[in-house]
Short mmCIF file of C-alpha atoms in Angstrom, two decimals:
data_model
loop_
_atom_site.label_atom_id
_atom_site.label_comp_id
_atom_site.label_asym_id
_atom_site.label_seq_id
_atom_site.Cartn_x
_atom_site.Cartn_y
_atom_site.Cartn_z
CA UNK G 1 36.42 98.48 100.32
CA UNK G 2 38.44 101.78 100.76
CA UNK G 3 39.59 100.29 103.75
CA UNK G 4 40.71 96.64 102.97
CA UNK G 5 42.35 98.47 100.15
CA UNK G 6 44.60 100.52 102.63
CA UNK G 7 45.14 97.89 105.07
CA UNK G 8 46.62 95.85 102.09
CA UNK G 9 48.67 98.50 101.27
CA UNK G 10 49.92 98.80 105.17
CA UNK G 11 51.23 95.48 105.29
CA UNK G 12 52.97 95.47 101.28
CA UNK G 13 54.59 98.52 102.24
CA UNK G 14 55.58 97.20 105.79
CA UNK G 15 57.02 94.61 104.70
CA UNK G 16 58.36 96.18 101.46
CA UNK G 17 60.47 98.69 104.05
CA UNK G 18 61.68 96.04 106.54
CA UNK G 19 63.16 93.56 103.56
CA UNK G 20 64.27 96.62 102.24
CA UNK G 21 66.29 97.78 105.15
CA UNK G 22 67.34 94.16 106.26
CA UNK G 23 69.12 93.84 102.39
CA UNK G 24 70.69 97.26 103.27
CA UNK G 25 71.51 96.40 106.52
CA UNK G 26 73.43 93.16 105.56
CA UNK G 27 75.51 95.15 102.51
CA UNK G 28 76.64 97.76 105.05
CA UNK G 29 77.62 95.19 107.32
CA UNK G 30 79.57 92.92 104.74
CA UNK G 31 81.59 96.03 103.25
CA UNK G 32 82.23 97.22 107.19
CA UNK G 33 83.32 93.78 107.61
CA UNK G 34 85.53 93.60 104.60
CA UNK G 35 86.95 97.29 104.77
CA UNK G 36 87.25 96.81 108.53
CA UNK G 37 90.20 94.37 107.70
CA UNK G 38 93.13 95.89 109.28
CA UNK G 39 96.92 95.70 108.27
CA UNK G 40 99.35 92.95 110.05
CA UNK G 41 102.89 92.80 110.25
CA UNK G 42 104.31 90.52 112.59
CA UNK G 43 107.86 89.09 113.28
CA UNK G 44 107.24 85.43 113.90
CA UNK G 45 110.95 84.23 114.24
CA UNK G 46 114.33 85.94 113.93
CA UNK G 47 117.75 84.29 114.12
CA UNK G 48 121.33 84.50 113.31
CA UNK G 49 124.17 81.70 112.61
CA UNK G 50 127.57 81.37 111.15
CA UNK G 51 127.74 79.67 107.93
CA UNK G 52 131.55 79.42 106.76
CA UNK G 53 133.21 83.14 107.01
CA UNK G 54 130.01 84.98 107.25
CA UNK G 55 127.24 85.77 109.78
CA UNK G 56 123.88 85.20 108.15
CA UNK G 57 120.11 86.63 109.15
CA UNK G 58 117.00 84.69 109.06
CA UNK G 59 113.90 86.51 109.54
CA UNK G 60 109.99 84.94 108.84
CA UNK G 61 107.06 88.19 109.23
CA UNK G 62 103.69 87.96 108.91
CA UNK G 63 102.76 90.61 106.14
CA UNK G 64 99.05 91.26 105.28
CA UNK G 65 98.25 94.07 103.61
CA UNK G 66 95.13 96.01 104.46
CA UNK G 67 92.38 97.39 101.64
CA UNK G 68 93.57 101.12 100.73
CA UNK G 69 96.86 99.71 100.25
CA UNK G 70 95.65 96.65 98.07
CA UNK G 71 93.53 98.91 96.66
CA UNK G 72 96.45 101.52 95.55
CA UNK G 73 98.51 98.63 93.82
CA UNK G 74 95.91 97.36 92.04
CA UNK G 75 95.45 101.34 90.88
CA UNK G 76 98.59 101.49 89.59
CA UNK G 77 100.59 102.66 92.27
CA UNK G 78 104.20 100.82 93.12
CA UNK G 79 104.55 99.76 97.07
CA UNK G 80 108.12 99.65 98.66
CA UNK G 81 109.64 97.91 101.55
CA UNK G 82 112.76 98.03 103.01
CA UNK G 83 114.47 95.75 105.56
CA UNK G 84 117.37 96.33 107.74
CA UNK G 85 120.08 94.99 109.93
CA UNK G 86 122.59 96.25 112.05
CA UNK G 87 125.48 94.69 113.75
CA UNK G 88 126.25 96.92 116.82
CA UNK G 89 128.96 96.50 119.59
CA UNK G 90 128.85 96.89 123.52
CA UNK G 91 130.66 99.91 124.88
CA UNK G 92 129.78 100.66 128.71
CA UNK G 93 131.69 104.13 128.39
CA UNK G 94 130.07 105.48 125.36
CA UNK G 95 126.94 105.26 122.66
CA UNK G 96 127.57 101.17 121.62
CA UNK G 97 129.53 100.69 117.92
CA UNK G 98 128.18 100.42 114.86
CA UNK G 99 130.10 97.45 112.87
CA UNK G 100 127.95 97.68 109.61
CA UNK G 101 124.73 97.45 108.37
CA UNK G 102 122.94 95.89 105.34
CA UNK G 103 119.77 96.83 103.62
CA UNK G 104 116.97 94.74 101.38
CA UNK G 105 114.39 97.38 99.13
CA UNK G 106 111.35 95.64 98.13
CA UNK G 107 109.54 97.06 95.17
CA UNK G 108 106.22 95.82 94.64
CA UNK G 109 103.73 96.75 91.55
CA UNK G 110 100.54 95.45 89.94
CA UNK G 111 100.85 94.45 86.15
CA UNK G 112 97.27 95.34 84.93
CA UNK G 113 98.13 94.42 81.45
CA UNK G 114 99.20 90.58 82.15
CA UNK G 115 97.38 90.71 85.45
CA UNK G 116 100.88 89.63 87.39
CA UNK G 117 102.65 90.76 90.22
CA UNK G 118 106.12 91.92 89.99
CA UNK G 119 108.19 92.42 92.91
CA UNK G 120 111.95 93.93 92.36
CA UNK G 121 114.87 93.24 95.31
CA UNK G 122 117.82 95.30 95.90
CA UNK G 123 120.48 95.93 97.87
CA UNK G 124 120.46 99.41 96.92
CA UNK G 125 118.28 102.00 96.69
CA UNK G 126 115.61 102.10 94.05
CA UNK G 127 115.80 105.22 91.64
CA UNK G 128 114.46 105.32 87.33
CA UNK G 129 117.78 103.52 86.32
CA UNK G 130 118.40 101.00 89.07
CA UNK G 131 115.84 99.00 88.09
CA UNK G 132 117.29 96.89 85.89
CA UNK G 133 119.77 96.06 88.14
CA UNK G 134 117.34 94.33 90.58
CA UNK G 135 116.50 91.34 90.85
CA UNK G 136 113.09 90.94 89.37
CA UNK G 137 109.88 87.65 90.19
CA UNK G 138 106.74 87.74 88.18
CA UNK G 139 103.75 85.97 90.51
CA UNK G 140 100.41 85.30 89.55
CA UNK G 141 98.90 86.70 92.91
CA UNK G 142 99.48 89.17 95.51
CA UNK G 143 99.91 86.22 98.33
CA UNK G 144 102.75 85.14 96.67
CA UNK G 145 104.78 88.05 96.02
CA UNK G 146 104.27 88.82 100.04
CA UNK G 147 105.57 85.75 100.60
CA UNK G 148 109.05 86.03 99.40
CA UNK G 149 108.56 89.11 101.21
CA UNK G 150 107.69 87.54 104.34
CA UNK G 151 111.11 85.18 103.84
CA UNK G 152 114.32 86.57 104.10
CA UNK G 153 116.62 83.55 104.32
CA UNK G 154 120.54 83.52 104.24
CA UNK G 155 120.57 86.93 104.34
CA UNK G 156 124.54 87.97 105.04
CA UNK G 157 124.64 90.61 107.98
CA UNK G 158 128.62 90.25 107.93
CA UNK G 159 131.81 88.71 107.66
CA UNK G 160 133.78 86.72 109.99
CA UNK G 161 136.59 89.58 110.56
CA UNK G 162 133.97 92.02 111.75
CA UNK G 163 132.94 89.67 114.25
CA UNK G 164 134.54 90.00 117.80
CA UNK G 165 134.48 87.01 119.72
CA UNK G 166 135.64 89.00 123.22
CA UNK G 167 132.84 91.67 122.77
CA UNK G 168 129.48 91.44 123.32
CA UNK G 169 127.37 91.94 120.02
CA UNK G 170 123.96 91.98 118.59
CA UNK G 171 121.48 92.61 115.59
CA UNK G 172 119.18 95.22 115.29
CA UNK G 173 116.56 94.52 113.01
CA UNK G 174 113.52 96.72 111.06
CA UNK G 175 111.16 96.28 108.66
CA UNK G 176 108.63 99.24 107.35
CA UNK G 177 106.55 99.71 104.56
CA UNK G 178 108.67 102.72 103.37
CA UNK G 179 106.02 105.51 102.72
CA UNK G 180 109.02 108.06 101.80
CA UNK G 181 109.16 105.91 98.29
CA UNK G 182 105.30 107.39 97.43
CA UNK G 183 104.46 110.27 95.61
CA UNK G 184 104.29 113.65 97.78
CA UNK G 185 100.26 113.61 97.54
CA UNK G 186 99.91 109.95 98.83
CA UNK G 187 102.62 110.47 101.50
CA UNK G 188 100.38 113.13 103.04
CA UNK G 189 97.62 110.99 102.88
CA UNK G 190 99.26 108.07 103.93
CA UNK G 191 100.31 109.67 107.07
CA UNK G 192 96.84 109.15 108.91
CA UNK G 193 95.82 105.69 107.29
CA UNK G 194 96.66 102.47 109.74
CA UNK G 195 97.15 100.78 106.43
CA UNK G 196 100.20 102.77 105.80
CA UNK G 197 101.85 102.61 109.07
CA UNK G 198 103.74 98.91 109.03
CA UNK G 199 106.86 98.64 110.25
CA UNK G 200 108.78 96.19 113.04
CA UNK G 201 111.68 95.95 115.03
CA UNK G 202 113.64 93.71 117.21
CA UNK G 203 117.39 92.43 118.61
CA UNK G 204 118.98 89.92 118.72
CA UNK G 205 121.84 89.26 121.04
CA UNK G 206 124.81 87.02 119.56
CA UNK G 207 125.77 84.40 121.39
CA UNK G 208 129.74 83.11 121.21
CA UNK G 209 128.51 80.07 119.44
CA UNK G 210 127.71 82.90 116.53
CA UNK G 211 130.52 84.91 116.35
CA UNK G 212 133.39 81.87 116.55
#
């Protein structure tokens, strides 16, 4: 008796353990799956034209965000991007020439109150007081926010009198999650998290079709 008693016990607990373990097994592997979602940024297509007097940019990134980051706006914290382009001229004797350069700031918070996103653009700087001075979209999910984000469309780089049409001439282009906008604490932090580290470059060389 004593014995069928503790081989019935051998095989409950046996199998107790390895169902045990195999539900264990599969949460550890869903939230290594789901926190093992890395960050993208991408610059799928960059291009230039001239639309009356001006030169205008058109840029289209791929922008997904990874979990600490998603995690800090939903927390409360406000996310900021910045894009930038500069028009620079050819010298073979010298460091080439600056013409000008324009600048998009992206401010991006969670709204835990109405459960929206807001996202701020500006052409300057963001501070306390320049906020109202933004330009300010209310979206009902993260995906769309990033998208306007993502599309930066008719974006003037410069006018026509800038332009040179004897000189040879190009765009330099960034984007970057700008961690210098965080609070000191998270900008430490920040500095050894792949999530943090987003940011993009390219150039594009004008062609005389552009600058005419």
């Amino acid at each position: 008796m004593m014995g069928f008693i503790t081989h019935c016990w051998k095989n409950v607990g046996f199998e107790f353990w390895i169902r045990t373990g195999c539900l264990l097994g599969a949460c550890f592997l869903a939230l290594s799956q789901a926190w093992g979602q890395s960050a993208t940024l991408e610059l799928v297509n960059l291009r230039a034209n001239r639309q009356d007097n001006v030169l205008v940019l058109n840029a289209q990134l791929k922008l997904e965000l990874g979990p600490v980051v998603e995690d800090a706006l939903v927390k409360g914290l406000a996310v900021h991007f910045m894009a930038e382009a500069e028009l620079m001229r050819d010298r073979w004797y010298w460091f080439d020439r600056k013409v000008g350069v324009v600048t998009r700031y992206y401010r991006l918070a969670f709204q835990p109150l109405t459960r929206r996103w807001r996202l701020n653009v500006s052409s300057e700087p963001f501070s306390v007081t320049s906020l109202a001075g933004s330009i300010s979209q209310n979206f009902e999910s993260l995906n769309e926010a990033l998208g306007v984000i993502q599309r930066q469309s008719h974006w003037k780089v410069a006018d026509a009198s800038e332009l040179n049409p004897e000189a040879r001439q190009y765009v330099l282009y960034r984007f970057k999650l700008d961690v210098s906008q965080l609070p000191r604490p998270f900008q430490i932090a920040a500095g050894n998290q792949a999530d943090w580290n987003l940011q993009v470059a390219s150039q594009l060389r004008l062609s005389a079709e552009m600058v005419r």
